[in-house]
Short mmCIF file of C-alpha atoms in Angstrom, two decimals:
data_model
loop_
_atom_site.label_atom_id
_atom_site.label_comp_id
_atom_site.label_asym_id
_atom_site.label_seq_id
_atom_site.Cartn_x
_atom_site.Cartn_y
_atom_site.Cartn_z
CA MET A 1 45.04 78.17 87.81
CA SER A 2 45.05 81.28 89.44
CA ASP A 3 41.97 82.78 91.30
CA PRO A 4 40.15 85.24 89.29
CA SER A 5 39.27 87.13 92.23
CA LEU A 6 43.08 87.96 92.72
CA LEU A 7 43.49 89.28 89.50
CA ASN A 8 43.76 92.98 88.88
CA GLU A 9 43.84 93.24 85.12
CA TYR A 10 42.08 96.63 85.17
CA ASP A 11 42.96 99.18 87.70
CA PRO A 12 40.38 102.27 87.39
CA THR A 13 42.20 104.17 90.13
CA LEU A 14 45.31 104.47 88.44
CA PRO A 15 46.27 108.17 87.45
CA GLU A 16 44.67 109.00 84.07
CA THR A 17 44.80 111.75 81.21
CA PHE A 18 42.42 112.79 78.79
CA ASP A 19 44.00 110.34 76.16
CA SER A 20 45.44 107.76 78.24
CA VAL A 21 42.10 106.37 79.39
CA HIS A 22 41.30 105.87 75.96
CA ALA A 23 44.51 103.98 75.17
CA THR A 24 43.95 101.61 78.42
CA PHE A 25 40.25 100.46 76.95
CA ALA A 26 41.98 99.66 73.65
CA ASP A 27 44.42 97.77 75.63
CA LEU A 28 41.80 95.90 77.17
CA ARG A 29 39.61 95.15 74.29
CA ALA A 30 42.75 93.60 72.48
CA ARG A 31 44.27 91.86 75.25
CA CYS A 32 41.81 91.24 77.93
CA PRO A 33 38.28 91.89 76.92
CA VAL A 34 36.45 90.54 80.18
CA ALA A 35 38.76 91.85 82.81
CA HIS A 36 38.65 91.44 86.44
CA SER A 37 39.34 94.39 88.76
CA THR A 38 39.99 93.98 92.57
CA GLN A 39 39.27 97.62 93.15
CA PHE A 40 36.12 98.54 94.66
CA ASP A 41 35.66 95.18 96.38
CA GLY A 42 36.14 93.42 93.07
CA PHE A 43 34.08 93.55 89.92
CA TRP A 44 34.43 92.43 86.05
CA ALA A 45 34.56 94.96 83.12
CA LEU A 46 33.35 94.31 79.74
CA ALA A 47 35.43 96.34 77.11
CA ARG A 48 34.04 95.14 73.77
CA TYR A 49 30.71 96.39 72.06
CA GLU A 50 29.16 93.07 71.43
CA ASP A 51 29.62 92.07 74.89
CA VAL A 52 28.20 95.43 76.30
CA VAL A 53 25.40 95.05 74.10
CA ASP A 54 24.59 91.45 74.99
CA VAL A 55 24.22 92.01 78.56
CA LEU A 56 22.14 95.44 77.97
CA ARG A 57 19.79 93.26 75.49
CA ASP A 58 19.48 90.33 77.94
CA SER A 59 17.52 91.94 81.08
CA ASP A 60 16.16 88.91 82.27
CA MET A 61 19.69 87.58 83.06
CA TYR A 62 21.42 90.83 83.71
CA ILE A 63 19.77 92.80 86.60
CA THR A 64 20.12 95.99 88.12
CA SER A 65 18.78 95.20 91.44
CA VAL A 66 21.66 93.90 92.84
CA ARG A 67 24.34 96.21 91.60
CA ASN A 68 23.94 98.92 88.92
CA VAL A 69 26.93 101.14 89.23
CA VAL A 70 30.68 100.36 89.93
CA PRO A 71 31.74 101.83 92.59
CA GLY A 72 28.40 101.14 94.54
CA SER A 73 27.10 102.67 97.57
CA SER A 74 24.48 100.95 99.83
CA THR A 75 23.87 104.08 101.78
CA THR A 76 21.69 105.74 99.52
CA GLY A 77 18.26 103.81 99.03
CA ARG A 78 16.78 102.08 96.08
CA ARG A 79 15.78 104.60 93.45
CA PRO A 80 13.62 103.42 90.54
CA PRO A 81 13.41 102.86 87.87
CA LEU A 82 17.40 102.03 87.69
CA HIS A 83 17.26 100.02 90.92
CA LEU A 84 14.55 97.93 89.85
CA ASN A 85 14.19 95.13 86.95
CA PRO A 86 11.40 94.70 84.61
CA PRO A 87 8.38 94.50 84.94
CA GLU A 88 8.67 96.24 88.43
CA HIS A 89 10.46 99.10 86.82
CA THR A 90 7.84 99.85 83.97
CA PRO A 91 5.40 102.05 85.78
CA TYR A 92 7.96 104.30 87.00
CA ARG A 93 9.72 104.44 83.45
CA ARG A 94 6.29 105.14 82.08
CA ALA A 95 5.63 108.11 84.55
CA ILE A 96 8.98 109.60 83.61
CA ASP A 97 8.55 109.07 79.95
CA ARG A 98 5.28 110.98 79.96
CA ALA A 99 6.93 114.23 81.31
CA LEU A 100 9.57 113.71 78.61
CA SER A 101 7.32 113.83 75.54
CA ALA A 102 8.79 115.49 72.15
CA GLY A 103 6.48 118.53 73.06
CA ARG A 104 7.60 118.88 76.42
CA VAL A 105 11.12 118.91 75.41
CA ALA A 106 10.46 121.23 72.56
CA SER A 107 8.96 123.42 75.27
CA LEU A 108 11.96 123.75 77.11
CA LEU A 109 13.80 124.92 74.28
CA PRO A 110 13.45 128.58 74.70
CA ALA A 111 14.60 128.45 78.59
CA THR A 112 17.69 126.22 77.62
CA GLN A 113 18.91 128.59 75.03
CA ARG A 114 18.39 131.72 77.43
CA ILE A 115 20.24 130.07 80.00
CA ALA A 116 23.32 128.99 77.98
CA HIS A 117 23.62 132.16 76.33
CA GLU A 118 23.62 134.10 79.85
CA LEU A 119 26.00 131.55 81.37
CA ALA A 120 28.33 131.54 77.96
CA ALA A 121 28.32 135.05 78.30
CA SER A 122 29.35 135.63 81.74
CA LEU A 123 32.09 132.60 81.04
CA VAL A 124 33.71 134.63 78.45
CA ALA A 125 33.57 137.72 80.10
CA LEU A 126 36.19 136.07 82.41
CA GLY A 127 38.44 135.66 79.52
CA GLU A 128 40.12 132.67 81.23
CA ALA A 129 37.95 130.32 83.38
CA ASP A 130 37.22 126.48 84.24
CA LEU A 131 34.47 125.68 81.50
CA VAL A 132 32.77 123.22 84.11
CA GLU A 133 32.64 125.39 86.93
CA HIS A 134 31.41 128.28 85.52
CA PHE A 135 29.27 126.87 82.38
CA SER A 136 28.60 123.20 82.01
CA ALA A 137 27.85 122.49 85.41
CA ILE A 138 25.27 125.09 86.15
CA LEU A 139 23.35 124.80 82.90
CA PRO A 140 21.91 121.42 83.61
CA VAL A 141 20.78 122.14 87.09
CA ARG A 142 19.14 125.50 85.98
CA LEU A 143 17.35 123.60 83.16
CA PHE A 144 16.23 120.81 85.51
CA GLY A 145 14.88 123.49 87.74
CA GLU A 146 12.75 124.62 84.93
CA TRP A 147 11.60 121.04 83.62
CA LEU A 148 10.74 120.07 87.63
CA GLY A 149 9.13 123.47 88.07
CA LEU A 150 11.65 124.32 91.35
CA SER A 151 11.68 127.81 92.74
CA GLU A 152 14.84 129.63 92.51
CA GLN A 153 15.76 128.68 96.37
CA GLN A 154 15.17 125.04 95.46
CA THR A 155 17.08 125.08 92.41
CA ASP A 156 19.99 126.84 94.23
CA HIS A 157 19.72 124.01 96.86
CA LEU A 158 19.73 121.48 94.04
CA ALA A 159 23.11 123.04 92.59
CA LYS A 160 24.85 123.05 95.76
CA THR A 161 23.76 119.43 97.00
CA SER A 162 24.29 117.77 93.46
CA ARG A 163 27.93 119.59 93.39
CA ALA A 164 28.53 118.12 96.62
CA TYR A 165 27.25 114.72 95.72
CA ILE A 166 29.32 114.41 92.62
CA ARG A 167 32.28 115.49 94.28
CA ALA A 168 31.95 112.95 97.11
CA TRP A 169 31.45 110.34 94.67
CA GLU A 170 34.26 111.28 92.65
CA ALA A 171 36.81 111.14 95.66
CA PHE A 172 35.08 107.86 97.13
CA ASP A 173 34.22 109.93 100.17
CA LYS A 174 31.09 107.57 101.45
CA PRO A 175 30.47 109.69 104.35
CA GLY A 176 29.93 112.72 102.19
CA VAL A 177 27.73 110.86 99.45
CA VAL A 178 25.57 110.02 102.65
CA VAL A 179 25.32 113.93 103.56
CA ALA A 180 24.54 115.10 100.33
CA GLY A 181 22.54 112.10 99.29
CA GLU A 182 20.37 113.05 102.08
CA GLY A 183 20.15 116.52 100.93
CA LEU A 184 18.72 115.34 97.56
CA ALA A 185 16.37 113.24 99.33
CA SER A 186 14.91 116.11 101.58
CA LEU A 187 14.40 118.01 98.25
CA ALA A 188 12.75 115.24 96.71
CA ARG A 189 10.26 114.65 99.69
CA GLU A 190 9.62 118.45 99.71
CA LEU A 191 8.64 118.27 95.98
CA ILE A 192 6.44 115.41 96.54
CA GLU A 193 4.35 116.99 99.21
CA GLN A 194 4.09 120.12 97.45
CA ARG A 195 2.69 118.40 94.11
CA ARG A 196 0.45 116.29 96.53
CA VAL A 197 -1.10 119.63 97.50
CA GLN A 198 -1.12 121.26 94.41
CA PRO A 199 -0.52 118.97 91.40
CA LEU A 200 0.56 119.97 88.01
CA ASP A 201 -0.01 118.51 84.32
CA PRO A 202 1.61 115.01 84.69
CA THR A 203 2.45 115.26 81.09
CA ILE A 204 4.84 118.38 81.91
CA ASP A 205 5.70 117.67 85.58
CA PRO A 206 7.62 114.42 86.29
CA THR A 207 6.57 114.37 89.96
CA SER A 208 2.92 115.02 89.19
CA SER A 209 3.24 112.38 86.59
CA LEU A 210 4.88 109.72 89.47
CA LEU A 211 2.14 110.75 91.74
CA ALA A 212 -0.63 110.08 89.14
CA GLU A 213 0.97 106.61 88.08
CA ARG A 214 -0.12 103.17 89.30
CA ASP A 215 1.77 100.06 89.99
CA ALA A 216 1.00 96.69 88.53
CA ASP A 217 -1.74 96.11 91.25
CA GLY A 218 -3.16 99.51 90.64
CA LYS A 219 -1.87 100.71 93.65
CA PRO A 220 0.40 104.42 94.18
CA PHE A 221 3.86 103.78 94.38
CA PRO A 222 4.99 103.29 98.18
CA ASP A 223 6.22 106.56 99.75
CA VAL A 224 10.00 105.41 100.12
CA LEU A 225 10.05 104.13 96.43
CA LEU A 226 8.41 107.32 95.20
CA ALA A 227 11.01 109.46 96.87
CA GLY A 228 13.75 107.22 95.53
CA CYS A 229 12.24 107.81 91.85
CA VAL A 230 12.26 111.85 92.49
CA ARG A 231 15.88 111.85 93.89
CA GLN A 232 17.16 109.74 91.18
CA VAL A 233 15.36 112.35 88.82
CA LEU A 234 17.10 114.92 90.40
CA VAL A 235 20.57 113.76 89.89
CA VAL A 236 20.71 111.43 86.98
CA GLY A 237 21.01 114.30 84.38
CA LEU A 238 23.45 116.40 86.30
CA VAL A 239 26.65 114.07 86.19
CA ALA A 240 27.33 113.64 82.47
CA PRO A 241 26.66 116.64 80.74
CA PRO A 242 29.37 118.95 82.43
CA ILE A 243 31.85 116.20 81.87
CA LEU A 244 30.70 115.49 78.37
CA MET A 245 30.87 119.39 77.43
CA GLY A 246 34.34 119.46 78.98
CA SER A 247 35.34 116.70 76.52
CA ILE A 248 34.07 118.51 73.63
CA ALA A 249 35.50 121.85 74.52
CA VAL A 250 39.07 119.74 74.88
CA HIS A 251 38.54 118.19 71.51
CA LEU A 252 37.70 121.63 69.88
CA SER A 253 40.57 123.42 71.54
CA ARG A 254 43.13 120.70 69.87
CA ASP A 255 41.50 121.16 66.57
CA PRO A 256 40.82 124.76 65.68
CA GLU A 257 39.82 124.26 62.04
CA LEU A 258 37.11 122.20 63.30
CA GLN A 259 35.99 124.46 65.65
CA GLN A 260 35.99 127.36 63.24
CA GLN A 261 33.88 125.03 60.63
CA LEU A 262 31.22 124.45 63.51
CA ARG A 263 31.20 128.10 64.38
CA ALA A 264 30.75 128.97 60.48
CA ASP A 265 27.88 126.54 60.24
CA ARG A 266 25.65 125.83 63.09
CA SER A 267 23.79 123.45 61.22
CA LEU A 268 26.32 120.98 61.54
CA ILE A 269 26.27 120.90 65.22
CA PRO A 270 23.61 118.13 65.71
CA ASP A 271 25.92 115.82 63.76
CA ALA A 272 28.72 116.86 65.51
CA VAL A 273 27.27 116.37 68.78
CA GLU A 274 26.40 112.46 67.99
CA GLU A 275 29.97 112.03 67.30
CA PHE A 276 31.07 113.71 70.37
CA VAL A 277 29.08 111.76 72.28
CA ARG A 278 30.09 108.32 70.93
CA LEU A 279 33.93 109.57 71.00
CA TYR A 280 33.81 110.81 74.58
CA THR A 281 30.92 108.65 76.25
CA PRO A 282 31.08 109.91 79.90
CA TYR A 283 30.11 106.34 81.52
CA ARG A 284 32.41 103.44 82.50
CA GLY A 285 30.28 102.16 85.59
CA PHE A 286 27.17 101.41 84.66
CA ALA A 287 26.82 97.64 86.26
CA ARG A 288 24.87 94.30 86.04
CA THR A 289 24.90 91.25 87.85
CA ALA A 290 24.06 87.84 86.71
CA ARG A 291 21.23 85.93 88.03
CA GLU A 292 23.12 82.67 87.64
CA ASP A 293 27.21 81.74 86.73
CA VAL A 294 27.70 82.95 83.19
CA THR A 295 31.01 82.53 80.83
CA ILE A 296 31.62 85.53 78.81
CA ARG A 297 34.53 84.88 76.48
CA GLY A 298 35.86 81.94 78.46
CA ARG A 299 35.89 83.74 81.54
CA ASN A 300 33.42 82.46 84.20
CA ILE A 301 31.67 85.00 86.10
CA PRO A 302 29.90 84.15 89.38
CA LYS A 303 26.32 85.20 89.70
CA ASP A 304 25.82 88.40 91.69
CA GLU A 305 29.44 89.69 90.92
CA PRO A 306 29.33 93.32 89.60
CA ILE A 307 30.08 93.47 85.58
CA ALA A 308 30.97 97.06 84.86
CA LEU A 309 29.78 97.99 81.37
CA LEU A 310 32.64 100.26 79.71
CA TYR A 311 30.33 102.15 77.55
CA ALA A 312 33.16 104.52 76.77
CA SER A 313 35.38 101.50 75.50
CA ALA A 314 32.53 99.91 73.79
CA ASN A 315 32.06 103.13 71.63
CA ARG A 316 35.51 103.09 70.61
CA ASP A 317 35.49 99.31 69.31
CA GLU A 318 37.42 99.00 66.28
CA ALA A 319 35.24 95.95 65.05
CA VAL A 320 32.26 98.38 64.90
CA PHE A 321 33.46 101.75 64.35
CA PRO A 322 36.29 102.25 61.80
CA GLU A 323 39.00 104.69 62.76
CA PRO A 324 37.29 104.63 66.32
CA ASP A 325 39.60 107.39 67.76
CA LYS A 326 39.01 109.90 64.91
CA PHE A 327 36.16 112.56 64.92
CA ILE A 328 34.27 111.37 61.62
CA LEU A 329 30.94 114.21 61.06
CA ARG A 330 28.07 112.22 59.83
CA ARG A 331 29.66 108.64 60.77
CA PRO A 332 27.62 106.27 58.43
CA ASN A 333 26.59 104.07 61.48
CA ILE A 334 26.60 106.51 64.05
CA ASN A 335 22.87 105.19 65.32
CA GLN A 336 24.61 102.34 66.78
CA HIS A 337 26.69 104.07 69.51
CA ILE A 338 25.28 103.07 73.12
CA ALA A 339 26.11 106.26 75.03
CA TYR A 340 22.52 106.51 75.96
CA GLY A 341 22.46 102.56 76.91
CA ARG A 342 20.13 100.07 75.34
CA GLY A 343 17.15 97.85 76.36
CA PRO A 344 14.32 98.75 79.30
CA HIS A 345 17.14 100.95 81.08
CA MET A 346 18.20 103.09 78.23
CA CYS A 347 18.36 106.93 79.15
CA ALA A 348 14.86 108.37 79.36
CA GLY A 349 16.24 111.86 78.78
CA VAL A 350 17.95 111.17 75.46
CA PRO A 351 15.92 113.91 73.53
CA LEU A 352 16.48 116.59 76.52
CA ALA A 353 20.08 115.83 76.68
CA ARG A 354 20.52 115.91 72.89
CA GLN A 355 18.96 119.55 73.12
CA LEU A 356 21.18 120.43 75.97
CA LEU A 357 24.24 119.59 74.26
CA ARG A 358 23.47 121.10 71.07
CA VAL A 359 22.38 124.29 72.55
CA SER A 360 25.47 124.39 74.98
CA LEU A 361 27.72 124.10 71.96
CA ASP A 362 25.81 126.74 70.06
CA ALA A 363 26.16 128.96 72.88
CA LEU A 364 30.10 128.60 73.61
CA LEU A 365 30.76 129.02 69.85
CA ASP A 366 28.20 132.03 69.44
CA LYS A 367 29.83 133.99 72.09
CA THR A 368 33.49 133.29 71.22
CA ARG A 369 35.71 133.83 67.91
CA HIS A 370 38.42 131.39 69.40
CA PHE A 371 38.99 129.33 72.46
CA GLU A 372 41.71 127.21 73.60
CA LEU A 373 43.18 125.07 76.80
CA ALA A 374 44.77 127.43 79.18
CA GLY A 375 46.26 124.64 81.35
CA GLU A 376 46.01 120.66 82.20
CA VAL A 377 42.50 119.27 82.74
CA ARG A 378 41.48 117.09 85.58
CA MET A 379 40.03 113.93 85.26
CA SER A 380 36.85 112.23 86.93
CA GLY A 381 37.10 108.81 88.44
CA MET A 382 34.84 105.87 87.98
CA PRO A 383 31.95 105.52 87.44
CA GLU A 384 32.34 108.45 85.09
CA VAL A 385 35.12 109.16 82.40
CA GLY A 386 36.02 112.52 81.41
CA PRO A 387 37.56 115.92 82.35
CA LEU A 388 36.20 117.60 85.55
CA TYR A 389 38.34 120.55 85.16
CA VAL A 390 38.57 122.44 81.74
CA PRO A 391 40.34 125.65 81.96
CA LEU A 392 39.65 127.59 78.73
CA LEU A 393 41.16 130.88 77.44
CA MET A 394 38.48 132.41 75.61
CA ARG A 395 38.48 135.44 72.96
CA PRO A 396 35.09 137.16 72.72
CA ALA A 397 33.21 137.33 69.49
CA ALA A 398 33.39 140.76 67.84
#
């Protein structure tokens, strides 16, 4: 029998198009749902919904503290709560959740709408431009600046550094990741020191909430983990929204009837966004490792070997979602999608993400009477999946 460590059954480094990546996932689900890859120092990939959900739900067996993403980097330090297992992760998560209450998210809506409509107007005025560069990559940064209480200078620093960080990841440029990561870490340390001197309401400000929280022993968080957590908060919501908005724009460019339907009836946007999130889940690299050797669908996976959870494949699993490649408004079982994860590490910012996506789409539709692709998109690499460059030709609203 061949050595699994030599098998390259899934190669995420091959060139991908907007459609080919999902054809690859469909092939994996049918032919090799538990696949081994020799890329990125070797990892396993789970393509089916049932297997991904089983791993996410069993946080005792499948942990994040060894590897939590593929490809991984050991150069950026430990960042709670993602890099910790329960129960160690729980106080960090509690502190973040406190600053993401329904009331806090609602309080950010006016700012989100203002920023989105400003950016959409500037984008459409260009006539032809990249949606990501001019709109969808800027909006989350400015929103996070509002949520985190950053100064204009700090928000500009976050914008530049987070873009450099994301580009370095996409290029598998480890030295670049280190440099940009340190830029984010320095901003995190600066923010912590500011809030120590002048704390804000912990139900509003995530940094103040983390400073007010205590671990299981009743002690403040260690400085290194506190800084790691704030750094994680700074970047975690800035990666997926630009890619997902790019995918939505591609889909609507290809389906002008749906584009016009949503433009004419904005009440459909929340349901449409949820189906878009299922169709174009921007993650394929979140990972776990098993505490001991495990067998999944007859494949023996040694402990501590990275297991990538292909969320984007799971959310198009035919066994769960009929006609999985089709956009179905108000899909009956849409709440089963796992774009935001499951279990203790489920995305803390789900309400904020939904609000951001809905407002983004509304603003883009509001400022245009039509838009379409003006060229080929460029795709991201693992750990994300989706377009990083979406050239649009836009006709402004009358």
